[in-house]
mmCIF file of C-alpha atoms in Angstrom:
data_model
loop_
_atom_site.group_PDB
_atom_site.id
_atom_site.type_symbol
_atom_site.label_atom_id
_atom_site.label_comp_id
_atom_site.label_asym_id
_atom_site.label_seq_id
_atom_site.Cartn_x
_atom_site.Cartn_y
_atom_site.Cartn_z
ATOM 1 C CA MET A 212 0.174 -13.822 10.922
ATOM 2 C CA LYS A 213 2.002 -12.108 8.115
ATOM 3 C CA HIS A 214 3.052 -14.337 5.243
ATOM 4 C CA THR A 215 4.437 -12.492 2.223
ATOM 5 C CA LEU A 216 5.316 -14.570 -0.862
ATOM 6 C CA ARG A 217 6.684 -12.463 -3.669
ATOM 7 C CA THR A 218 7.800 -13.720 -7.020
ATOM 8 C CA LEU A 219 11.384 -14.973 -7.135
ATOM 9 C CA ALA A 220 12.570 -12.313 -9.536
ATOM 10 C CA VAL A 221 11.127 -9.397 -7.600
ATOM 11 C CA ALA A 222 12.296 -10.729 -4.250
ATOM 12 C CA ALA A 223 15.796 -11.461 -5.485
ATOM 13 C CA ALA A 224 16.151 -7.996 -6.943
ATOM 14 C CA ALA A 225 14.940 -6.452 -3.715
ATOM 15 C CA VAL A 226 17.337 -8.503 -1.632
ATOM 16 C CA LEU A 227 20.346 -7.787 -3.791
ATOM 17 C CA ALA A 228 19.573 -4.095 -3.698
ATOM 18 C CA LEU A 229 19.096 -4.270 0.074
ATOM 19 C CA SER A 230 16.152 -2.000 -0.444
ATOM 20 C CA GLY A 231 14.527 -2.559 2.929
ATOM 21 C CA CYS A 232 11.523 -4.443 1.584
ATOM 22 C CA THR A 233 10.570 -5.633 5.055
ATOM 23 C CA ASP A 234 9.060 -3.790 7.960
ATOM 24 C CA SER A 235 11.759 -1.529 9.349
ATOM 25 C CA ASP A 236 10.612 -2.266 12.890
ATOM 26 C CA ALA A 237 10.793 -6.044 12.487
ATOM 27 C CA GLY A 238 13.032 -7.999 14.818
ATOM 28 C CA GLY A 239 13.800 -5.316 17.367
ATOM 29 C CA SER A 240 15.434 -6.080 20.671
ATOM 30 C CA ALA A 241 12.149 -6.660 22.488
ATOM 31 C CA ALA A 242 11.862 -10.124 23.976
ATOM 32 C CA PRO A 243 9.233 -12.493 22.577
ATOM 33 C CA SER A 244 5.920 -12.612 24.346
ATOM 34 C CA ASP A 245 5.469 -15.567 26.667
ATOM 35 C CA GLY A 246 1.791 -15.794 25.812
ATOM 36 C CA GLY A 247 -1.058 -13.327 25.722
ATOM 37 C CA GLY A 248 1.144 -10.323 24.961
ATOM 38 C CA GLU A 249 2.246 -8.616 21.779
ATOM 39 C CA LEU A 250 4.238 -10.829 19.425
ATOM 40 C CA THR A 251 7.778 -9.944 18.376
ATOM 41 C CA PRO A 252 7.968 -9.472 14.594
ATOM 42 C CA ILE A 253 10.718 -11.302 12.701
ATOM 43 C CA THR A 254 11.368 -11.708 9.002
ATOM 44 C CA VAL A 255 12.981 -14.831 7.554
ATOM 45 C CA GLY A 256 14.425 -14.932 4.040
ATOM 46 C CA LEU A 257 14.315 -18.281 2.259
ATOM 47 C CA MET A 258 13.779 -20.135 -1.003
ATOM 48 C CA PRO A 259 10.316 -21.592 -1.703
ATOM 49 C CA VAL A 260 11.464 -25.184 -2.254
ATOM 50 C CA ALA A 261 10.960 -28.488 -0.446
ATOM 51 C CA ASP A 262 14.024 -27.722 1.673
ATOM 52 C CA THR A 263 12.138 -25.024 3.572
ATOM 53 C CA ALA A 264 8.903 -26.950 4.113
ATOM 54 C CA ALA A 265 9.553 -27.377 7.834
ATOM 55 C CA LEU A 266 9.380 -23.641 8.480
ATOM 56 C CA TYR A 267 6.185 -23.252 6.442
ATOM 57 C CA LEU A 268 4.708 -26.230 8.273
ATOM 58 C CA GLY A 269 5.687 -24.851 11.656
ATOM 59 C CA GLU A 270 4.071 -21.534 10.773
ATOM 60 C CA SER A 271 0.840 -23.270 9.804
ATOM 61 C CA LEU A 272 0.863 -25.227 13.077
ATOM 62 C CA GLY A 273 1.317 -22.065 15.130
ATOM 63 C CA TYR A 274 4.742 -22.910 16.522
ATOM 64 C CA PHE A 275 6.205 -19.457 15.885
ATOM 65 C CA GLU A 276 3.233 -17.688 17.396
ATOM 66 C CA ASP A 277 3.445 -20.042 20.382
ATOM 67 C CA ALA A 278 7.067 -18.948 20.786
ATOM 68 C CA GLY A 279 5.992 -15.295 20.821
ATOM 69 C CA LEU A 280 7.041 -14.540 17.253
ATOM 70 C CA ASP A 281 5.116 -12.852 14.447
ATOM 71 C CA LEU A 282 6.689 -14.453 11.369
ATOM 72 C CA THR A 283 7.009 -12.843 7.946
ATOM 73 C CA ILE A 284 8.474 -14.918 5.107
ATOM 74 C CA GLU A 285 10.341 -13.309 2.211
ATOM 75 C CA THR A 286 11.580 -15.327 -0.759
ATOM 76 C CA ALA A 287 14.753 -15.099 -2.870
ATOM 77 C CA THR A 288 16.789 -17.240 -5.254
ATOM 78 C CA GLY A 289 19.492 -18.418 -2.866
ATOM 79 C CA GLY A 290 21.647 -17.876 0.181
ATOM 80 C CA ALA A 291 24.011 -15.546 -1.657
ATOM 81 C CA ALA A 292 21.078 -13.153 -2.071
ATOM 82 C CA ILE A 293 19.630 -13.671 1.408
ATOM 83 C CA ALA A 294 22.826 -13.172 3.423
ATOM 84 C CA PRO A 295 23.287 -9.465 2.528
ATOM 85 C CA ALA A 296 19.727 -8.737 3.639
ATOM 86 C CA VAL A 297 20.338 -10.431 6.993
ATOM 87 C CA VAL A 298 23.578 -8.481 7.438
ATOM 88 C CA ALA A 299 21.764 -5.251 6.562
ATOM 89 C CA GLY A 300 19.061 -6.004 9.137
ATOM 90 C CA ASP A 301 16.247 -6.272 6.595
ATOM 91 C CA TYR A 302 15.803 -9.904 7.649
ATOM 92 C CA GLN A 303 16.473 -11.164 11.161
ATOM 93 C CA PHE A 304 17.016 -14.750 9.990
ATOM 94 C CA GLY A 305 17.767 -16.409 6.688
ATOM 95 C CA PHE A 306 18.024 -19.787 5.012
ATOM 96 C CA SER A 307 21.215 -20.556 3.138
ATOM 97 C CA ASN A 308 23.224 -23.476 1.879
ATOM 98 C CA MET A 309 26.124 -24.323 4.150
ATOM 99 C CA LEU A 310 28.862 -23.354 1.729
ATOM 100 C CA SER A 311 27.473 -19.876 1.089
ATOM 101 C CA LEU A 312 27.577 -19.296 4.856
ATOM 102 C CA MET A 313 31.201 -20.454 4.966
ATOM 103 C CA VAL A 314 32.090 -18.137 2.082
ATOM 104 C CA ALA A 315 30.280 -15.226 3.721
ATOM 105 C CA ASN A 316 32.195 -15.698 6.962
ATOM 106 C CA GLU A 317 35.504 -15.906 5.109
ATOM 107 C CA LYS A 318 34.609 -12.481 3.738
ATOM 108 C CA GLY A 319 34.033 -11.210 7.271
ATOM 109 C CA LEU A 320 30.238 -11.073 7.380
ATOM 110 C CA GLY A 321 30.039 -12.745 10.795
ATOM 111 C CA LEU A 322 27.127 -15.126 10.237
ATOM 112 C CA LYS A 323 25.924 -17.709 12.752
ATOM 113 C CA SER A 324 23.850 -20.815 12.046
ATOM 114 C CA VAL A 325 21.115 -21.102 14.653
ATOM 115 C CA SER A 326 19.118 -24.098 13.441
ATOM 116 C CA ALA A 327 19.395 -27.116 11.216
ATOM 117 C CA ALA A 328 17.190 -26.970 8.132
ATOM 118 C CA VAL A 329 17.562 -29.762 5.589
ATOM 119 C CA ALA A 330 19.851 -32.681 4.787
ATOM 120 C CA THR A 331 20.315 -35.255 2.060
ATOM 121 C CA THR A 332 18.476 -38.545 2.369
ATOM 122 C CA GLY A 333 21.795 -40.264 1.776
ATOM 123 C CA ASP A 334 20.224 -42.357 -0.996
ATOM 124 C CA THR A 335 22.408 -42.245 -4.109
ATOM 125 C CA SER A 336 19.588 -43.654 -6.240
ATOM 126 C CA ALA A 337 16.824 -41.191 -5.294
ATOM 127 C CA ASP A 338 17.607 -37.987 -3.419
ATOM 128 C CA MET A 339 16.130 -34.513 -3.064
ATOM 129 C CA GLY A 340 18.845 -32.827 -5.121
ATOM 130 C CA ALA A 341 20.248 -33.907 -8.479
ATOM 131 C CA VAL A 342 22.040 -32.956 -11.679
ATOM 132 C CA ILE A 343 19.644 -33.400 -14.596
ATOM 133 C CA VAL A 344 20.140 -33.730 -18.361
ATOM 134 C CA THR A 345 17.808 -34.309 -21.283
ATOM 135 C CA ALA A 346 16.823 -37.863 -22.174
ATOM 136 C CA ASP A 347 18.933 -37.808 -25.345
ATOM 137 C CA SER A 348 21.963 -36.095 -23.808
ATOM 138 C CA PRO A 349 25.329 -37.772 -24.482
ATOM 139 C CA ILE A 350 26.128 -37.223 -20.789
ATOM 140 C CA GLN A 351 25.739 -40.649 -19.195
ATOM 141 C CA SER A 352 27.765 -40.395 -15.993
ATOM 142 C CA PRO A 353 29.128 -37.659 -13.728
ATOM 143 C CA ALA A 354 32.505 -38.016 -15.458
ATOM 144 C CA ASP A 355 30.886 -36.800 -18.677
ATOM 145 C CA LEU A 356 30.063 -33.484 -16.989
ATOM 146 C CA ALA A 357 33.734 -32.479 -17.210
ATOM 147 C CA GLY A 358 34.103 -29.476 -19.473
ATOM 148 C CA LYS A 359 30.318 -28.973 -19.680
ATOM 149 C CA LYS A 360 28.161 -25.965 -18.791
ATOM 150 C CA ILE A 361 26.102 -26.700 -15.673
ATOM 151 C CA SER A 362 23.555 -24.496 -13.961
ATOM 152 C CA SER A 363 23.155 -23.834 -10.250
ATOM 153 C CA ASN A 364 20.763 -21.463 -8.505
ATOM 154 C CA THR A 365 23.837 -19.545 -7.317
ATOM 155 C CA VAL A 366 27.376 -19.770 -8.652
ATOM 156 C CA GLY A 367 30.008 -20.895 -6.140
ATOM 157 C CA ASN A 368 27.609 -22.548 -3.714
ATOM 158 C CA ILE A 369 27.253 -26.065 -2.335
ATOM 159 C CA ASN A 370 25.805 -27.395 -5.598
ATOM 160 C CA GLU A 371 28.947 -26.494 -7.492
ATOM 161 C CA VAL A 372 31.312 -28.124 -4.997
ATOM 162 C CA VAL A 373 29.416 -31.411 -4.664
ATOM 163 C CA THR A 374 29.021 -31.651 -8.451
ATOM 164 C CA ARG A 375 32.738 -31.099 -9.042
ATOM 165 C CA ALA A 376 33.394 -33.768 -6.393
ATOM 166 C CA ALA A 377 31.011 -36.179 -8.167
ATOM 167 C CA ILE A 378 32.820 -35.613 -11.464
ATOM 168 C CA ASP A 379 36.187 -36.328 -9.856
ATOM 169 C CA ALA A 380 34.874 -39.422 -8.058
ATOM 170 C CA ALA A 381 33.666 -40.804 -11.396
ATOM 171 C CA GLY A 382 37.044 -40.322 -13.048
ATOM 172 C CA GLY A 383 36.540 -36.945 -14.695
ATOM 173 C CA ASP A 384 38.117 -33.560 -14.016
ATOM 174 C CA GLY A 385 35.682 -31.537 -11.928
ATOM 175 C CA SER A 386 37.753 -28.388 -12.248
ATOM 176 C CA THR A 387 36.907 -28.129 -15.951
ATOM 177 C CA ALA A 388 33.127 -27.797 -15.508
ATOM 178 C CA GLU A 389 31.648 -24.339 -16.085
ATOM 179 C CA PHE A 390 28.865 -23.176 -13.762
ATOM 180 C CA VAL A 391 26.276 -20.539 -14.616
ATOM 181 C CA GLU A 392 23.459 -19.117 -12.541
ATOM 182 C CA VAL A 393 19.908 -20.232 -13.330
ATOM 183 C CA ALA A 394 17.070 -20.156 -10.794
ATOM 184 C CA PHE A 395 15.654 -23.554 -9.885
ATOM 185 C CA PRO A 396 12.227 -22.911 -11.485
ATOM 186 C CA ASP A 397 13.936 -22.035 -14.790
ATOM 187 C CA THR A 398 16.436 -24.906 -14.855
ATOM 188 C CA ILE A 399 14.372 -27.557 -16.650
ATOM 189 C CA ALA A 400 13.695 -25.163 -19.504
ATOM 190 C CA ALA A 401 17.354 -24.109 -19.608
ATOM 191 C CA VAL A 402 18.429 -27.758 -19.929
ATOM 192 C CA GLU A 403 15.816 -28.636 -22.527
ATOM 193 C CA ASN A 404 16.531 -25.516 -24.594
ATOM 194 C CA GLY A 405 20.265 -26.203 -24.646
ATOM 195 C CA GLN A 406 21.127 -23.089 -22.643
ATOM 196 C CA VAL A 407 23.139 -25.407 -20.397
ATOM 197 C CA ASP A 408 24.332 -28.993 -20.788
ATOM 198 C CA ALA A 409 23.064 -29.993 -17.342
ATOM 199 C CA GLY A 410 21.354 -28.389 -14.386
ATOM 200 C CA PHE A 411 21.348 -28.820 -10.632
ATOM 201 C CA VAL A 412 17.854 -28.852 -9.135
ATOM 202 C CA VAL A 413 16.228 -29.665 -5.807
ATOM 203 C CA GLU A 414 12.726 -30.912 -5.155
ATOM 204 C CA PRO A 415 10.070 -30.392 -6.365
ATOM 205 C CA PHE A 416 12.046 -29.734 -9.560
ATOM 206 C CA VAL A 417 13.877 -33.080 -9.536
ATOM 207 C CA THR A 418 10.599 -34.971 -9.841
ATOM 208 C CA ALA A 419 9.214 -32.393 -12.271
ATOM 209 C CA ALA A 420 12.244 -32.984 -14.506
ATOM 210 C CA LEU A 421 11.782 -36.753 -14.388
ATOM 211 C CA GLU A 422 8.093 -36.358 -15.178
ATOM 212 C CA ALA A 423 9.074 -34.222 -18.189
ATOM 213 C CA GLY A 424 11.267 -37.055 -19.504
ATOM 214 C CA ASP A 425 14.657 -35.764 -18.387
ATOM 215 C CA ARG A 426 17.285 -37.934 -16.651
ATOM 216 C CA VAL A 427 19.281 -37.690 -13.445
ATOM 217 C CA VAL A 428 23.008 -38.103 -14.019
ATOM 218 C CA SER A 429 24.088 -37.595 -10.402
ATOM 219 C CA TYR A 430 22.484 -37.377 -6.979
ATOM 220 C CA ALA A 431 25.457 -35.294 -5.961
ATOM 221 C CA TYR A 432 24.476 -34.455 -2.368
ATOM 222 C CA ALA A 433 24.054 -38.099 -1.367
ATOM 223 C CA GLU A 434 27.139 -39.130 -3.330
ATOM 224 C CA PHE A 435 29.194 -36.519 -1.494
ATOM 225 C CA ASP A 436 28.207 -37.564 2.057
ATOM 226 C CA ASP A 437 25.191 -39.478 3.297
ATOM 227 C CA SER A 438 24.792 -37.084 6.248
ATOM 228 C CA LEU A 439 25.395 -33.802 4.421
ATOM 229 C CA ASP A 440 23.399 -30.830 5.681
ATOM 230 C CA ILE A 441 22.439 -28.857 2.610
ATOM 231 C CA ALA A 442 21.474 -25.672 4.419
ATOM 232 C CA SER A 443 20.710 -24.105 7.773
ATOM 233 C CA TYR A 444 18.904 -21.111 9.228
ATOM 234 C CA PHE A 445 21.204 -18.303 10.289
ATOM 235 C CA THR A 446 21.480 -14.786 11.625
ATOM 236 C CA THR A 447 24.442 -12.517 12.315
ATOM 237 C CA ALA A 448 26.627 -13.222 15.314
ATOM 238 C CA ALA A 449 25.980 -9.652 16.446
ATOM 239 C CA TYR A 450 22.199 -10.106 16.301
ATOM 240 C CA ALA A 451 22.477 -13.397 18.205
ATOM 241 C CA ASP A 452 24.533 -11.710 20.928
ATOM 242 C CA GLU A 453 22.157 -8.755 21.209
ATOM 243 C CA ASN A 454 18.896 -10.718 21.014
ATOM 244 C CA PRO A 455 19.423 -14.080 22.721
ATOM 245 C CA GLU A 456 15.765 -14.449 23.732
ATOM 246 C CA ILE A 457 14.520 -13.925 20.169
ATOM 247 C CA VAL A 458 17.099 -16.382 18.823
ATOM 248 C CA GLU A 459 16.117 -18.937 21.464
ATOM 249 C CA ALA A 460 12.443 -18.512 20.583
ATOM 250 C CA PHE A 461 13.236 -19.034 16.893
ATOM 251 C CA GLN A 462 15.254 -22.139 17.728
ATOM 252 C CA GLN A 463 12.416 -23.555 19.816
ATOM 253 C CA ALA A 464 9.911 -22.983 17.014
ATOM 254 C CA MET A 465 12.257 -24.506 14.435
ATOM 255 C CA ALA A 466 12.953 -27.569 16.594
ATOM 256 C CA LYS A 467 9.225 -28.299 16.727
ATOM 257 C CA SER A 468 8.847 -27.523 13.015
ATOM 258 C CA LEU A 469 11.676 -29.832 11.952
ATOM 259 C CA LYS A 470 10.335 -32.687 14.069
ATOM 260 C CA ALA A 471 6.836 -32.210 12.661
ATOM 261 C CA ALA A 472 8.203 -32.264 9.100
ATOM 262 C CA GLN A 473 10.361 -35.332 9.695
ATOM 263 C CA ASP A 474 7.453 -37.190 11.335
ATOM 264 C CA ASP A 475 4.693 -36.365 8.832
ATOM 265 C CA SER A 476 5.579 -36.601 5.141
ATOM 266 C CA ASP A 477 1.956 -36.116 4.076
ATOM 267 C CA ALA A 478 1.818 -32.788 5.896
ATOM 268 C CA VAL A 479 5.073 -31.768 4.209
ATOM 269 C CA ARG A 480 3.723 -32.578 0.742
ATOM 270 C CA ASP A 481 0.536 -30.673 1.497
ATOM 271 C CA ILE A 482 2.368 -27.578 2.720
ATOM 272 C CA ILE A 483 4.727 -27.547 -0.288
ATOM 273 C CA GLY A 484 1.644 -27.334 -2.473
ATOM 274 C CA THR A 485 0.661 -24.076 -0.761
ATOM 275 C CA TYR A 486 3.793 -22.108 -1.640
ATOM 276 C CA THR A 487 5.013 -23.713 -4.882
ATOM 277 C CA LYS A 488 3.245 -24.268 -8.173
ATOM 278 C CA THR A 489 3.565 -28.034 -8.041
ATOM 279 C CA ASP A 490 0.869 -30.340 -9.337
ATOM 280 C CA ALA A 491 -0.523 -33.130 -7.198
ATOM 281 C CA GLU A 492 1.174 -35.918 -9.162
ATOM 282 C CA VAL A 493 4.621 -34.413 -8.667
ATOM 283 C CA LEU A 494 3.912 -33.727 -4.982
ATOM 284 C CA ALA A 495 2.980 -37.359 -4.453
ATOM 285 C CA LYS A 496 6.144 -38.679 -6.138
ATOM 286 C CA MET A 497 8.786 -36.220 -5.017
ATOM 287 C CA VAL A 498 11.614 -37.354 -2.740
ATOM 288 C CA LEU A 499 11.524 -35.488 0.526
ATOM 289 C CA PRO A 500 14.758 -34.507 2.275
ATOM 290 C CA LYS A 501 15.621 -35.194 5.869
ATOM 291 C CA TYR A 502 14.697 -32.456 8.318
ATOM 292 C CA PRO A 503 17.404 -33.051 10.941
ATOM 293 C CA SER A 504 17.468 -31.805 14.501
ATOM 294 C CA GLU A 505 21.202 -31.054 14.432
ATOM 295 C CA ILE A 506 23.873 -30.107 11.897
ATOM 296 C CA ASP A 507 26.400 -32.854 11.146
ATOM 297 C CA ARG A 508 29.782 -31.296 11.915
ATOM 298 C CA ASP A 509 31.879 -33.962 10.164
ATOM 299 C CA ALA A 510 29.990 -33.536 6.887
ATOM 300 C CA ALA A 511 30.311 -29.751 7.183
ATOM 301 C CA ALA A 512 34.080 -30.093 7.675
ATOM 302 C CA LYS A 513 34.307 -32.323 4.600
ATOM 303 C CA LEU A 514 32.369 -29.737 2.581
ATOM 304 C CA GLY A 515 34.722 -27.011 3.755
ATOM 305 C CA ASP A 516 37.778 -29.042 2.780
ATOM 306 C CA ASP A 517 36.455 -29.661 -0.733
ATOM 307 C CA ALA A 518 35.471 -26.017 -1.060
ATOM 308 C CA VAL A 519 39.132 -25.167 -0.509
ATOM 309 C CA LYS A 520 40.140 -27.807 -3.063
ATOM 310 C CA TYR A 521 37.875 -26.298 -5.724
ATOM 311 C CA GLY A 522 38.667 -22.680 -4.907
ATOM 312 C CA ALA A 523 35.384 -21.634 -3.295
ATOM 313 C CA LEU A 524 37.255 -20.995 -0.027
ATOM 314 C CA THR A 525 40.878 -20.056 0.592
ATOM 315 C CA ALA A 526 41.072 -21.879 3.947
ATOM 316 C CA ALA A 527 39.087 -24.374 5.978
ATOM 317 C CA PRO A 528 36.126 -22.645 7.657
ATOM 318 C CA ASP A 529 35.949 -21.877 11.374
ATOM 319 C CA LEU A 530 33.104 -24.218 12.262
ATOM 320 C CA ASP A 531 33.194 -23.181 15.918
ATOM 321 C CA ALA A 532 32.245 -19.658 14.859
ATOM 322 C CA LEU A 533 29.646 -20.772 12.323
ATOM 323 C CA LEU A 534 27.782 -23.688 13.855
ATOM 324 C CA PRO A 535 25.394 -23.559 16.842
#
C-alpha cells in the first residue's frame, strides 16, 4: 500500500502550486473492489499531527484495503493548502479544519465533509490544542493576548477564531490580536525566539512545548465549545456526486478507523510515533483528542457565527451543503 510522507515544506509548496504531485490516475470513477479484485487508488491530503492519527491507524489495520481502496497519503501545512489540491483533482479527499472548509465554500469551491476527524476533549485544563507562551512571558491570561502577535499554522482558520473568542471571553479585545502564519513544527522556536508573542499548537507540539518549559495560556478549542469538531475529511460535492461508491468506501474505512482510535489510545500513540518525530516521553504524556463518529452541528454553527463576528466569513455558512 502506497504511503508517501514528504517534508512539510516540499508538500506545502507542491499543493499550493497545484503541481499534480500525485498519480494522475488516482481516484478515477471506478468502483472500489469488493474483495479479491484491483483496488481503487485514492490520495488523501492531511497534516501529520495527532489529529490525523485515526486515518494512519486505519491504514495500518488494513481498513482502507478492506474497503477496496489503495490509499496514498500526502502531507501539507493546513487545510488552506489542501483544499485547492482537492478541487484540482490532485487529491480525492483532504483533511481540513472546519472553518477553512466554511471559508472555501463561501468562495464557491463546493466542498463537502464526508467524515468526522477530530474534536476537542472539552477539558479546559488539558486539551489537544493550545496557545503557548514562554515561561517568562508577561502574558498570563487570554485577555493579555489582545494586541499581541500570535502564530497559527494558517491565517484565518479555526485557531484564529477560537483564540479571538478566548480573548474576548477573558475581558480583552480579540479583534486587536495579529495573526501570522507559522507551521506547527516551527511554532515553539518562533515563540522562544520572540518571532511571535504566542503560538497556537496542537499535539504533539503542545506537550513538546510544556516539556521545553513553555506555558499554556489558553486551551482555546475546549474553552470555545466542549464538543467542537476541529476538522473533518472532505471532498468536492461534484466528486461525491460522481463517485458515490468510492465516497461510501472511504466513509466505511474512516468509521472503523475513528472507532479504533477512540478505543485504543496506546495504538494511537504508537502510530503517531511512526509519522512524526516525537520522542517516547512526549508520546506518553501528550493529550489525545476525541475521534468522534459524527460532526457536532451545533458547535459548527457556533463556529460559523463567530467567524462572521471576527470577519473570517461574511455570512453564516450553509451547513446543509457542507456537512454529511
